[in-house]
Amino acid sequence: MATFLYKLGRISFRRRHLVALIWVALLTLAGVGAASAPAAGNSSFSIPGTEAQKAFDLLEQRFPGMSADGATARVVFKAPSGEKMTDPGNKATVQETVKELADGSEVASVTDPYRAKAVSKDGTIAYAQVSYKVSGMELDDAAKDALQDTAQDARKAGLTVEIGGDALQAVPHTGSSEIIGIAVAAVVLVITFGSLVAAGLPLLTALIGVGIGVSAITALASALDLGSTTSTLAMMIGLAVGIDYALFIVSRYRAELAEGRDREEAVGRAVGTAGSAVVFAGLTVVIALVGLSVVNIPMLTKMGIAAAGTVAIAVLIALTMVPALLGYAGRKVKPMGEKGKLLGRAKKQDKPARPNLGTRWASFVVRRPIAVLLLGVVGLGAAAVPAASLELGLPDDGSQPTSTTQRRAYDLLSEGFGPGFNGPLMVVVDAKGSDDPKAAFTATGDEIKGLKDVVTVTPPQPNKAGDTATITVIPGSKPSSVTTENLVHGIRDAGNGIKADTDANVLVTGSTAMNIDVSEKLNDALVPYLVLVVGLAFLLLIVVFRSILVPLKAALGFLLSVMAALGAVVAVFQWGWLSDLMGVEQTGPVMSMMPIFMVGVVFGLAMDYEVFLVTRMREAYVHGEKPAQAVVTGFRHGARVVTAAAVIMMAVFAGFIGSSESMVKMIGFGLAIAVFFDAFVVRMAIVPAVLALLGRKAWWLPRWLDRVLPNVDVEGEGLRTAGDRDRELVRA
């Protein structure tokens, strides 16, 4: 591989005009496609194989005009202090509002609060429910504007009016903090390279790669049903790895220049060695992201594949466009050890240079490996303690900021009708195989009324054929509570008895039941996903390092860092620690897909640092250094760059903490803290300590396996010349 990439780097350097033209053309093509495509909305949400999804599908068949998956809006009214919603003036205002709400072409139905008995017991709060023919993703902006304008008219009459439901879901924005993250990355690159030109290369190539990836996602959003969150996460991961991969190529290029090689040869060797690490690091990230398809949740699968595509683009750009731009930069990119005009001109030093910080730190760890290992493991273990209290759920309007109308509507409904009113359960009774459907409907309603935490059970509403009915159940607890989850399972358990007595199937659905099913499905998929992704990456790393213990250590270190990161997420988003600093207005359960998504992404990124750092150690060991000295050599060449890469990645991820969407905010924080733990505790402390303790055993590989494995030559052994060997003998 090193030889192939060496040739690719040199060709890209020589044919820089053609390479740059190809990438600019791809960016332009993707940009035109994105500009002409419809805007991304909220992806349709389906969970194949779950009871809630089966019930939704059944409703579409038996209640064709019901629009079970259509958008809904709850327009909540509150009377002024001292008045009631039943007062003539307030009642006239509400009825006029209901009439206006029904005028929209996409409106399926609107309930009148006074006919539907949707007025609170104290008479101060009422609501009208608007059902649409299309989903929230397909709802026109004109319909959303009409909804808000109608509410505003009612406010002018003196009522408090708020709107809940999914009809007003907006595309999330990340805020200015994303730009701050990129600015931090730029500063770190300037400090690392001491040159604006060298620092600008990784940023420029990363932005081009992300531009192509996100534009392609935007262009395909309508055809493939990709939600707005998909492009946001692809941007988050693509920016981070794009900068890092280019950073490693440029750093190795400067090191090769410092060895006295000409620029074309230096580019070839940089791509042949660091480029090999980039390829395998990128493969681990792609495996982890594509592996999310194991969960069998279409939205998560699409997010993973889209992000994986952006990572693949970042790898290709690092291997081709970075060498091309280095050709354009010429002498403006200095050899390692020299500084440009920005931080001072190059100076020849008569006395030997002092060992850099990475060398000094590695030497310290090699001398005291047990103490460093224990400190790192205990520290991460302490950070992971909150993960034992992890509660999973999916965000609803109750997790929205209090400044939004959705959250205020949620609070008003809780105040007037109880917390469970925001998460009604829809029970679908399929009595097509029953001899007496009406008796089955009645028996189901009576059975549910006897369960704990049930506040209201509506009469069965049969379809025209009379073989299927819906029953709405209002729990006594809020949607995200454990009590409501127990109620869903209680209804399903009761349905087994009804099935035995009446031959009718009882299914529970609705957004609350769907969220519960998603959480359970994700929990069930976590272990198989871990086995698949970690297993494949383990095999890949055996090929890269030609060792059994090094990949095993890498996997165990990853588990430590991801558990510590989950502990931090629980502490902030569930317990409320530092919530003001992070902009978390409402604590609650951690998003259901957070653990599995974090496992996938963090594993891929963790292996990045493992590959980049340990391949330099492997390279030194293969070239004759003792194990302890190889650890120090790896840190001398790689610690500064890995540190810069980690800080950049943390800055990019932390930039998404400013997002208006709780899901993106949580993922941004989780990934940023996970990178901190993995890069600075696991890879910088635990890894060298373990390698120092293992010595030569770290690089042990059974002979039979050594013969079977392909030699990918990540160390660039095939690129070594007689001059290289002579230089190593002189150093020795």
XYZ file of C-alpha atoms in Angstrom:
732
model
C 0.000 0.000 0.000
C 2.775 2.434 0.893
C 4.277 2.093 -2.606
C 0.925 2.697 -4.307
C 0.170 5.744 -2.162
C 3.720 7.015 -2.705
C 3.100 7.000 -6.462
C -0.334 8.574 -6.002
C 1.159 11.401 -3.939
C 3.852 12.140 -6.522
C 1.357 12.061 -9.409
C -0.956 14.440 -7.531
C 2.007 16.741 -6.861
C 3.071 16.788 -10.528
C -0.453 16.939 -11.999
C -1.661 19.453 -9.444
C -3.670 21.479 -11.971
C -5.696 18.455 -13.066
C -6.276 17.258 -9.489
C -7.396 20.702 -8.302
C -9.665 21.049 -11.335
C -11.347 17.688 -10.660
C -12.106 18.540 -7.012
C -13.333 22.050 -7.844
C -15.561 20.565 -10.558
C -16.998 18.047 -8.067
C -17.644 20.835 -5.557
C -19.351 22.932 -8.223
C -21.467 20.011 -9.414
C -22.556 19.159 -5.863
C -23.255 22.837 -5.142
C -25.460 23.215 -8.211
C -27.335 20.057 -7.246
C -27.882 21.344 -3.713
C -29.022 24.767 -4.917
C -31.623 23.291 -7.262
C -32.912 20.680 -4.802
C -35.808 21.274 -2.374
C -34.811 22.214 1.160
C -34.221 19.378 3.624
C -36.974 18.840 6.116
C -37.485 16.491 9.027
C -36.977 12.930 7.872
C -39.956 10.593 8.140
C -39.550 8.321 11.114
C -40.261 4.610 10.908
C -39.138 1.716 13.091
C -39.590 -1.551 11.191
C -40.560 -4.537 13.294
C -41.903 -2.631 16.320
C -45.482 -2.861 17.567
C -45.946 0.905 17.325
C -44.973 0.850 13.640
C -47.237 -2.139 12.920
C -50.125 -0.191 14.447
C -49.354 2.871 12.291
C -49.287 0.702 9.173
C -52.590 -0.912 10.174
C -54.205 2.502 10.683
C -53.214 3.533 7.161
C -54.966 0.444 5.786
C -58.140 0.484 7.912
C -58.555 4.279 8.339
C -57.463 5.605 4.916
C -58.574 9.177 5.582
C -57.129 9.372 9.077
C -53.582 10.462 8.065
C -52.069 8.667 11.025
C -48.588 9.901 10.146
C -49.772 13.411 9.260
C -48.537 16.473 11.117
C -50.493 17.653 14.142
C -50.722 20.941 15.981
C -52.313 21.627 19.341
C -53.413 25.234 19.629
C -53.656 25.861 23.383
C -55.688 28.774 24.767
C -55.515 30.233 28.265
C -58.002 32.786 29.531
C -56.831 36.071 31.100
C -56.578 36.142 34.875
C -60.006 36.022 36.524
C -61.742 34.808 33.353
C -62.697 31.387 31.974
C -62.568 29.933 28.488
C -66.338 29.401 28.671
C -67.012 33.156 28.941
C -68.939 34.324 25.817
C -66.176 36.619 24.511
C -63.419 34.050 24.893
C -65.614 31.297 23.452
C -66.387 33.413 20.367
C -62.671 34.091 19.845
C -61.799 30.379 20.035
C -64.585 29.380 17.657
C -63.499 32.018 15.153
C -59.923 30.709 15.457
C -61.092 27.132 14.846
C -62.958 28.286 11.739
C -59.819 30.000 10.386
C -57.648 26.967 11.177
C -59.922 24.720 9.066
C -59.481 26.837 5.919
C -56.056 25.436 4.922
C -55.881 23.107 1.909
C -53.572 20.705 3.778
C -55.764 20.588 6.909
C -57.522 17.243 7.437
C -59.565 18.180 10.501
C -59.835 20.618 13.426
C -61.518 19.809 16.734
C -63.703 22.372 18.481
C -62.671 22.475 22.183
C -66.257 22.914 23.347
C -67.669 19.994 21.344
C -64.696 17.719 22.091
C -64.801 18.575 25.792
C -61.226 19.854 25.536
C -61.593 22.436 28.302
C -59.842 21.989 31.645
C -61.883 21.355 34.801
C -61.188 24.831 36.157
C -62.230 26.327 32.800
C -59.044 28.351 32.279
C -57.357 26.316 29.527
C -58.671 24.776 26.298
C -57.111 23.385 23.148
C -57.982 22.713 19.520
C -56.195 19.928 17.655
C -55.338 20.457 13.994
C -54.581 17.356 11.917
C -52.894 17.699 8.531
C -52.987 15.451 5.476
C -49.201 15.454 5.119
C -46.294 14.869 7.473
C -44.402 17.672 9.175
C -41.590 17.278 6.634
C -43.994 17.841 3.718
C -46.030 20.642 5.292
C -45.796 23.866 3.280
C -44.343 26.996 4.838
C -47.584 28.759 3.920
C -49.545 26.347 6.142
C -47.144 26.948 9.041
C -47.396 30.721 8.560
C -51.206 30.528 8.494
C -51.151 28.539 11.740
C -48.994 31.132 13.477
C -50.937 34.084 12.062
C -54.230 32.634 13.278
C -52.773 32.168 16.768
C -51.518 35.749 16.723
C -55.024 37.015 15.908
C -56.375 35.211 18.985
C -53.615 36.752 21.121
C -54.747 40.219 20.038
C -58.147 39.392 21.536
C -56.488 38.979 24.940
C -55.961 35.210 25.133
C -52.659 33.438 25.778
C -52.145 31.184 22.749
C -49.318 28.668 22.217
C -48.828 25.941 19.578
C -47.494 22.454 20.245
C -47.074 19.373 18.087
C -44.820 18.614 15.150
C -46.375 20.990 12.621
C -43.973 23.797 13.554
C -40.792 21.734 13.682
C -38.004 23.847 12.247
C -34.658 23.018 10.643
C -32.087 23.235 13.475
C -29.418 25.911 13.447
C -26.030 25.560 15.073
C -25.373 29.177 15.922
C -22.155 31.166 15.883
C -20.346 28.667 18.114
C -19.763 26.462 15.051
C -17.751 29.296 13.491
C -15.859 29.668 16.776
C -14.931 25.978 16.584
C -13.447 26.448 13.114
C -11.616 29.587 14.304
C -10.077 27.623 17.193
C -8.982 24.968 14.704
C -7.312 27.660 12.595
C -5.419 29.053 15.596
C -4.213 25.578 16.601
C -3.007 24.905 13.061
C -1.098 28.195 12.929
C 0.604 27.432 16.252
C 1.404 23.880 15.117
C 2.879 24.822 11.748
C 4.034 28.389 12.394
C 2.805 29.388 8.946
C -0.485 30.683 7.613
C -0.060 28.782 4.360
C 0.663 25.426 6.025
C -2.174 26.029 8.502
C -4.583 26.993 5.752
C -4.118 23.794 3.750
C -5.944 21.434 6.175
C -8.729 23.968 6.674
C -9.188 24.563 2.956
C -9.222 20.885 2.025
C -11.556 20.010 4.927
C -14.022 22.723 3.879
C -13.936 21.513 0.262
C -14.565 17.921 1.378
C -17.408 18.919 3.684
C -18.797 21.182 0.971
C -18.956 18.279 -1.468
C -20.373 15.863 1.112
C -23.035 18.162 2.570
C -24.036 19.518 -0.858
C -24.483 15.970 -2.139
C -26.622 15.123 0.909
C -28.714 18.256 0.354
C -29.145 17.434 -3.338
C -30.341 13.916 -2.500
C -32.368 14.866 0.595
C -35.763 14.801 -1.110
C -35.133 11.643 -3.144
C -33.681 9.647 -0.246
C -35.764 11.191 2.558
C -32.734 12.588 4.383
C -33.532 14.884 7.304
C -31.777 18.123 8.186
C -29.975 16.402 11.062
C -28.223 14.105 8.565
C -26.319 16.947 6.917
C -25.534 18.547 10.285
C -23.883 15.394 11.618
C -22.061 14.778 8.330
C -20.685 18.312 8.567
C -19.644 17.766 12.188
C -17.718 14.567 11.521
C -16.469 15.546 8.058
C -14.919 18.782 9.307
C -13.180 17.073 12.203
C -11.649 14.168 10.281
C -10.976 16.282 7.185
C -8.790 18.686 9.133
C -7.082 15.866 11.013
C -6.238 13.758 7.963
C -4.784 16.718 6.087
C -2.906 17.740 9.231
C -1.135 14.379 9.425
C -0.132 14.449 5.746
C 1.243 18.009 5.957
C 3.107 17.244 9.198
C 4.771 14.179 7.695
C 5.628 16.199 4.573
C 7.438 18.792 6.703
C 9.286 16.009 8.532
C 10.429 14.535 5.214
C 11.626 17.971 4.079
C 13.630 18.236 7.303
C 15.368 14.977 6.304
C 16.730 16.805 3.246
C 14.451 15.355 0.560
C 13.198 17.393 -2.373
C 9.559 18.437 -2.334
C 8.167 15.880 -4.758
C 9.930 13.025 -2.983
C 8.786 14.399 0.404
C 5.167 14.488 -0.784
C 5.384 10.933 -2.067
C 6.819 9.628 1.192
C 4.338 11.612 3.286
C 1.395 10.118 1.407
C 3.023 6.663 1.402
C 3.468 6.593 5.190
C 1.043 9.011 6.866
C -1.371 8.388 3.985
C -1.452 4.680 4.841
C -2.434 5.582 8.390
C -5.106 7.922 7.009
C -6.574 5.129 4.877
C -6.859 2.682 7.765
C -8.059 5.334 10.206
C -10.715 6.354 7.695
C -11.713 2.719 7.209
C -12.333 2.268 10.929
C -14.546 5.379 10.978
C -16.456 4.200 7.897
C -16.935 0.712 9.376
C -18.273 2.220 12.607
C -20.689 4.556 10.791
C -21.965 2.104 8.190
C -22.338 -0.467 10.961
C -25.177 1.649 12.379
C -27.373 -0.028 9.761
C -27.355 -3.116 12.023
C -29.844 -1.338 14.281
C -32.412 -1.366 11.429
C -33.686 2.142 12.087
C -33.796 3.828 8.656
C -33.084 7.332 9.973
C -29.994 6.161 11.872
C -28.815 4.101 8.897
C -29.070 7.110 6.592
C -27.227 9.324 9.061
C -24.409 6.781 9.340
C -24.030 6.179 5.605
C -24.125 9.899 4.800
C -21.467 10.671 7.414
C -19.379 7.703 6.194
C -19.527 9.077 2.654
C -18.231 12.433 3.890
C -15.374 10.659 5.712
C -14.487 8.748 2.527
C -14.315 12.050 0.646
C -12.036 13.452 3.367
C -9.659 10.485 2.918
C -9.534 10.902 -0.871
C -8.903 14.629 -0.563
C -6.089 14.051 1.940
C -4.418 11.600 -0.461
C -4.776 13.691 -3.630
C -5.693 17.330 -3.131
C -3.361 17.934 -0.188
C -0.299 16.861 -2.260
C -1.550 19.037 -5.113
C -1.886 22.104 -2.876
C 1.545 21.421 -1.382
C 2.839 21.678 -4.931
C 1.192 25.088 -5.293
C 2.525 26.223 -1.895
C 6.158 25.470 -2.800
C 8.674 26.928 -0.373
C 5.965 28.634 1.697
C 5.566 25.364 3.603
C 8.764 25.065 5.661
C 10.561 21.913 6.810
C 9.817 20.806 10.352
C 11.880 22.844 12.818
C 11.809 25.972 10.680
C 9.324 28.756 11.182
C 7.851 31.093 8.668
C 7.684 34.857 8.940
C 4.577 34.640 11.112
C 6.387 33.181 14.130
C 9.958 34.121 13.268
C 12.460 33.210 10.552
C 14.331 29.967 10.545
C 17.400 29.974 12.751
C 20.222 27.535 12.788
C 20.972 26.250 16.229
C 24.568 25.436 17.181
C 23.636 23.456 20.279
C 21.396 20.383 20.242
C 17.707 21.177 20.517
C 15.973 20.406 23.788
C 13.718 17.308 23.616
C 10.175 18.335 22.832
C 7.286 17.949 25.267
C 6.110 14.708 23.671
C 9.545 13.144 24.152
C 9.749 14.265 27.765
C 6.240 13.021 28.549
C 6.820 9.624 26.915
C 10.121 9.222 28.787
C 8.274 9.941 32.055
C 5.549 7.379 31.263
C 8.109 4.728 30.289
C 9.851 5.217 33.651
C 6.618 5.056 35.715
C 4.124 3.036 33.645
C 2.201 1.452 36.544
C 1.455 4.771 38.274
C 0.333 6.418 35.025
C -1.798 3.414 34.080
C -3.566 3.274 37.439
C -4.180 7.020 37.505
C -5.666 6.979 33.996
C -7.907 3.971 34.592
C -9.153 5.222 37.974
C -9.830 8.700 36.572
C -11.870 7.391 33.649
C -13.649 4.959 35.951
C -14.707 7.826 38.205
C -15.982 9.811 35.207
C -17.970 6.765 34.079
C -19.864 6.377 37.391
C -22.881 8.518 36.335
C -23.397 6.197 33.341
C -24.820 3.648 35.803
C -27.842 5.973 36.178
C -28.392 6.308 32.420
C -32.051 6.784 31.451
C -32.953 6.687 27.767
C -35.750 8.410 25.883
C -36.452 10.513 22.813
C -36.923 14.291 23.024
C -40.433 15.723 22.928
C -41.790 19.244 23.333
C -41.020 19.018 27.057
C -37.296 19.083 26.254
C -37.583 22.234 24.130
C -36.256 25.562 25.473
C -38.822 27.498 27.509
C -38.576 30.314 24.957
C -40.356 28.218 22.284
C -44.092 28.144 21.756
C -43.990 24.325 21.647
C -42.603 24.162 25.174
C -45.050 26.754 26.501
C -47.945 24.813 24.945
C -46.612 21.642 26.583
C -46.543 23.356 29.983
C -50.055 24.795 29.561
C -51.471 21.361 28.694
C -49.731 19.856 31.725
C -51.179 22.602 33.899
C -54.721 22.200 32.603
C -55.035 18.489 31.919
C -52.146 16.759 33.685
C -48.622 15.775 32.561
C -49.777 12.620 30.763
C -51.920 14.626 28.376
C -48.810 15.514 26.364
C -48.167 11.848 25.600
C -51.496 10.160 24.795
C -51.388 6.492 23.865
C -53.341 5.265 20.863
C -54.607 1.713 21.268
C -55.577 0.013 18.012
C -57.922 -2.972 18.298
C -57.834 -5.223 15.231
C -60.985 -7.330 15.523
C -61.092 -8.545 11.922
C -60.704 -12.139 13.117
C -63.155 -11.778 15.995
C -66.721 -13.112 16.006
C -67.969 -10.056 17.939
C -65.828 -6.948 17.182
C -67.955 -4.615 19.318
C -67.533 -6.840 22.357
C -63.781 -6.933 21.725
C -63.648 -3.126 21.582
C -65.620 -2.782 24.836
C -63.565 -5.446 26.615
C -60.326 -3.687 25.627
C -61.510 -0.331 26.974
C -62.718 -1.890 30.249
C -59.446 -3.781 30.711
C -57.358 -0.621 30.206
C -59.474 1.366 32.700
C -58.419 -1.051 35.433
C -54.677 -0.445 34.919
C -52.554 1.826 37.114
C -51.679 5.388 36.016
C -54.642 5.645 33.618
C -56.491 8.972 33.808
C -58.818 8.817 30.805
C -59.923 6.144 28.338
C -62.017 7.393 25.402
C -64.828 5.279 23.934
C -63.748 3.058 21.006
C -63.869 4.762 17.588
C -64.494 2.063 14.933
C -63.756 2.416 11.224
C -66.429 2.192 8.513
C -66.008 -1.548 8.169
C -66.446 -1.975 11.922
C -63.516 -4.379 12.211
C -60.960 -1.993 13.739
C -61.218 0.658 16.432
C -58.965 3.196 18.112
C -58.976 4.016 21.823
C -57.095 7.007 23.233
C -55.539 6.507 26.670
C -54.294 9.458 28.743
C -51.603 8.419 31.275
C -51.185 10.110 34.610
C -47.440 10.637 34.155
C -45.380 12.602 31.651
C -44.423 10.888 28.361
C -40.755 10.300 29.215
C -41.384 8.755 32.653
C -40.745 5.144 33.651
C -44.349 4.954 34.896
C -45.698 5.674 31.404
C -43.351 3.056 29.961
C -44.713 0.524 32.438
C -48.252 1.443 31.403
C -47.465 0.755 27.730
C -46.132 -2.678 28.649
C -49.164 -3.226 30.906
C -51.592 -2.536 28.048
C -49.645 -4.879 25.771
C -49.676 -7.600 28.412
C -53.426 -7.134 28.853
C -53.792 -7.417 25.076
C -52.513 -10.997 25.249
C -55.465 -11.942 27.446
C -57.928 -10.109 25.184
C -56.476 -11.968 22.200
C -57.109 -15.289 23.935
C -60.716 -14.345 24.815
C -61.865 -12.496 21.671
C -59.319 -13.248 18.895
C -58.725 -9.484 18.596
C -55.192 -8.051 18.354
C -54.418 -5.076 20.618
C -51.592 -2.771 19.499
C -50.279 0.349 21.266
C -48.881 3.227 19.214
C -48.519 7.005 19.267
C -45.368 9.082 19.671
C -44.860 7.996 23.287
C -45.134 4.275 22.473
C -42.920 4.795 19.430
C -40.242 6.422 21.588
C -40.376 3.513 24.038
C -40.035 0.982 21.203
C -37.093 2.905 19.733
C -35.274 2.921 23.071
C -35.772 -0.814 23.519
C -34.692 -1.566 19.954
C -31.530 0.495 20.369
C -30.724 -1.199 23.677
C -31.165 -4.631 22.116
C -28.936 -3.697 19.160
C -26.063 -2.239 21.204
C -24.258 -5.505 21.981
C -24.514 -6.960 18.426
C -23.357 -3.611 17.059
C -20.374 -3.532 19.406
C -19.412 -7.080 18.454
C -19.650 -6.333 14.737
C -17.861 -2.986 14.678
C -15.190 -3.730 17.260
C -14.648 -7.173 15.733
C -14.144 -5.853 12.197
C -11.916 -3.010 13.367
C -9.949 -5.440 15.550
C -9.181 -7.571 12.500
C -8.249 -4.466 10.531
C -5.852 -3.293 13.244
C -4.226 -6.738 13.418
C -3.362 -6.265 9.746
C -2.081 -2.718 10.363
C 0.027 -3.389 13.472
C 0.753 -7.104 12.934
C 0.037 -7.655 16.598
C -2.668 -9.203 18.785
C -2.208 -7.234 21.994
C -2.024 -3.734 20.462
C -5.498 -3.958 18.832
C -6.874 -5.549 22.013
C -5.478 -2.693 24.084
C -6.956 -0.212 21.596
C -10.436 -1.741 21.952
C -10.315 -1.833 25.767
C -9.081 1.745 25.889
C -11.988 2.777 23.675
C -14.490 1.152 26.039
C -13.006 3.147 28.926
C -13.230 6.450 27.078
C -16.759 5.899 25.748
C -18.080 4.911 29.194
C -16.471 7.998 30.721
C -18.012 10.145 27.978
C -21.462 8.633 28.593
C -20.996 9.396 32.284
C -20.295 13.035 31.433
C -23.393 13.187 29.190
C -25.561 11.818 32.007
C -24.079 14.315 34.482
C -24.821 17.307 32.228
C -28.024 16.433 30.352
C -29.726 14.165 32.887
C -28.467 15.419 36.261
C -28.044 19.054 35.224
C -24.372 19.587 36.148
C -22.992 22.622 34.272
C -26.329 22.820 32.432
C -26.289 26.638 32.400
C -22.830 26.669 30.842
C -23.901 24.193 28.160
C -27.210 25.941 27.445
C -29.294 22.959 28.621
C -32.626 24.481 29.655
C -34.363 21.203 30.424
C -32.772 18.077 31.871
C -34.259 14.659 31.245
C -33.515 11.243 29.782
C -30.561 10.925 27.436
C -31.554 10.580 23.792
C -32.115 6.894 23.009
C -29.742 6.733 20.063
C -26.952 8.579 21.899
C -25.125 5.511 23.314
C -25.067 3.555 20.070
C -24.235 6.607 17.958
C -21.475 7.611 20.345
C -20.076 4.078 20.304
C -19.959 4.137 16.504
C -18.433 7.561 16.015
C -16.090 7.568 19.009
C -14.734 4.140 18.136
C -13.841 5.329 14.664
C -12.228 8.515 15.949
C -10.418 6.691 18.763
C -8.831 4.384 16.241
C -7.636 7.476 14.327
C -5.367 8.462 17.189
C -4.370 4.862 17.814
C -3.314 4.412 14.192
C -1.518 7.748 13.850
C 0.392 7.458 17.123
C 1.156 3.753 17.268
C 2.151 3.387 13.604
C 5.104 5.712 14.325
C 6.031 3.487 17.251
C 5.649 0.401 15.069
C 7.747 2.058 12.376
C 10.550 2.778 14.866
C 10.374 -0.764 16.305
C 10.482 -2.377 12.842
C 13.518 -0.248 12.008
C 15.446 -1.670 14.961
C 14.686 0.410 18.053
C 13.994 -1.208 21.427
C 10.327 -1.263 22.525
C 10.680 1.480 25.175
C 12.698 3.685 22.829
C 10.155 3.096 20.050
C 7.427 4.475 22.334
C 9.470 7.628 22.925
C 10.235 7.972 19.209
C 6.576 7.650 18.348
C 5.737 10.443 20.770
C 8.598 12.616 19.531
C 7.174 12.549 16.005
C 3.474 12.171 16.691
C 2.464 13.655 20.059
C 2.407 17.289 18.912
C 0.362 16.468 15.837
C -2.061 14.150 17.655
C -2.537 16.798 20.346
C -3.287 19.433 17.716
C -5.663 17.037 15.940
C -7.511 16.274 19.172
C -7.871 19.945 20.103
C -9.155 20.700 16.607
C -11.657 17.849 16.721
C -12.852 18.915 20.177
C -13.260 22.500 18.973
C -15.285 21.430 15.933
C -17.568 19.140 17.941
C -17.945 21.660 20.767
C -19.084 24.193 18.169
C -22.285 22.180 17.715
C -23.195 22.557 21.401
C -24.767 25.853 20.326
C -27.326 24.035 18.150
C -31.004 24.749 18.702
C -31.777 21.017 18.497
C -31.191 19.029 21.679
C -30.089 15.948 19.720
C -27.274 17.818 17.927
C -26.296 19.658 21.127
C -25.994 16.404 23.062
C -24.016 14.654 20.327
C -21.662 17.637 19.981
C -20.917 17.639 23.709
C -20.650 13.859 23.927
C -18.199 13.598 21.036
C -16.088 16.529 22.265
C -15.678 15.094 25.770
C -15.104 11.599 24.355
C -12.259 12.888 22.165
C -10.748 14.591 25.217
C -10.835 11.403 27.276
C -9.624 9.180 24.461
C -6.853 11.397 23.097
C -5.380 12.809 26.296
C -6.037 10.034 28.811
C -6.190 6.793 26.815
C -3.871 7.394 23.853
C -1.448 9.808 25.546
C -1.181 8.074 28.919
C -2.664 4.577 29.088
C -1.366 3.430 25.669
C 2.340 4.251 26.249
C 2.120 2.865 29.782
C 0.716 -0.451 28.565
C 3.234 -0.684 25.710
C 6.091 0.026 28.129
C 4.881 -2.767 30.425
C 4.420 -5.251 27.577
C 7.775 -4.585 25.912
C 8.412 -6.884 22.934
C 5.272 -8.888 23.739
C 3.198 -5.951 22.470
C 4.315 -6.729 18.919
C 3.910 -10.512 19.166
C 2.053 -12.270 16.375
C 1.757 -16.048 15.873
C 3.911 -17.204 12.980
C 1.049 -18.923 11.184
C -1.004 -15.703 11.363
C 1.993 -13.657 10.206
C 2.192 -15.808 7.088
C -1.545 -15.553 6.383
C -1.977 -11.791 6.871
C -1.359 -9.515 3.889
C 1.581 -7.139 4.268
C 0.102 -3.670 3.831
C 3.417 -1.966 4.704
C 1.984 0.916 6.732
C 5.515 1.677 7.988
C 6.740 2.407 4.453
C 9.432 -0.239 4.573
C 9.206 -0.603 0.797
C 10.100 3.073 0.359
C 13.396 2.876 2.252
C 16.562 3.420 0.269
C 20.187 2.621 1.015
C 20.609 6.252 2.107
C 17.831 5.833 4.667
C 19.525 2.773 6.118
C 22.868 4.572 6.285
C 21.281 7.477 8.176
C 19.747 5.044 10.686
C 23.136 3.393 11.238
C 24.734 6.789 11.857
C 22.039 7.676 14.428
C 22.460 4.320 16.117
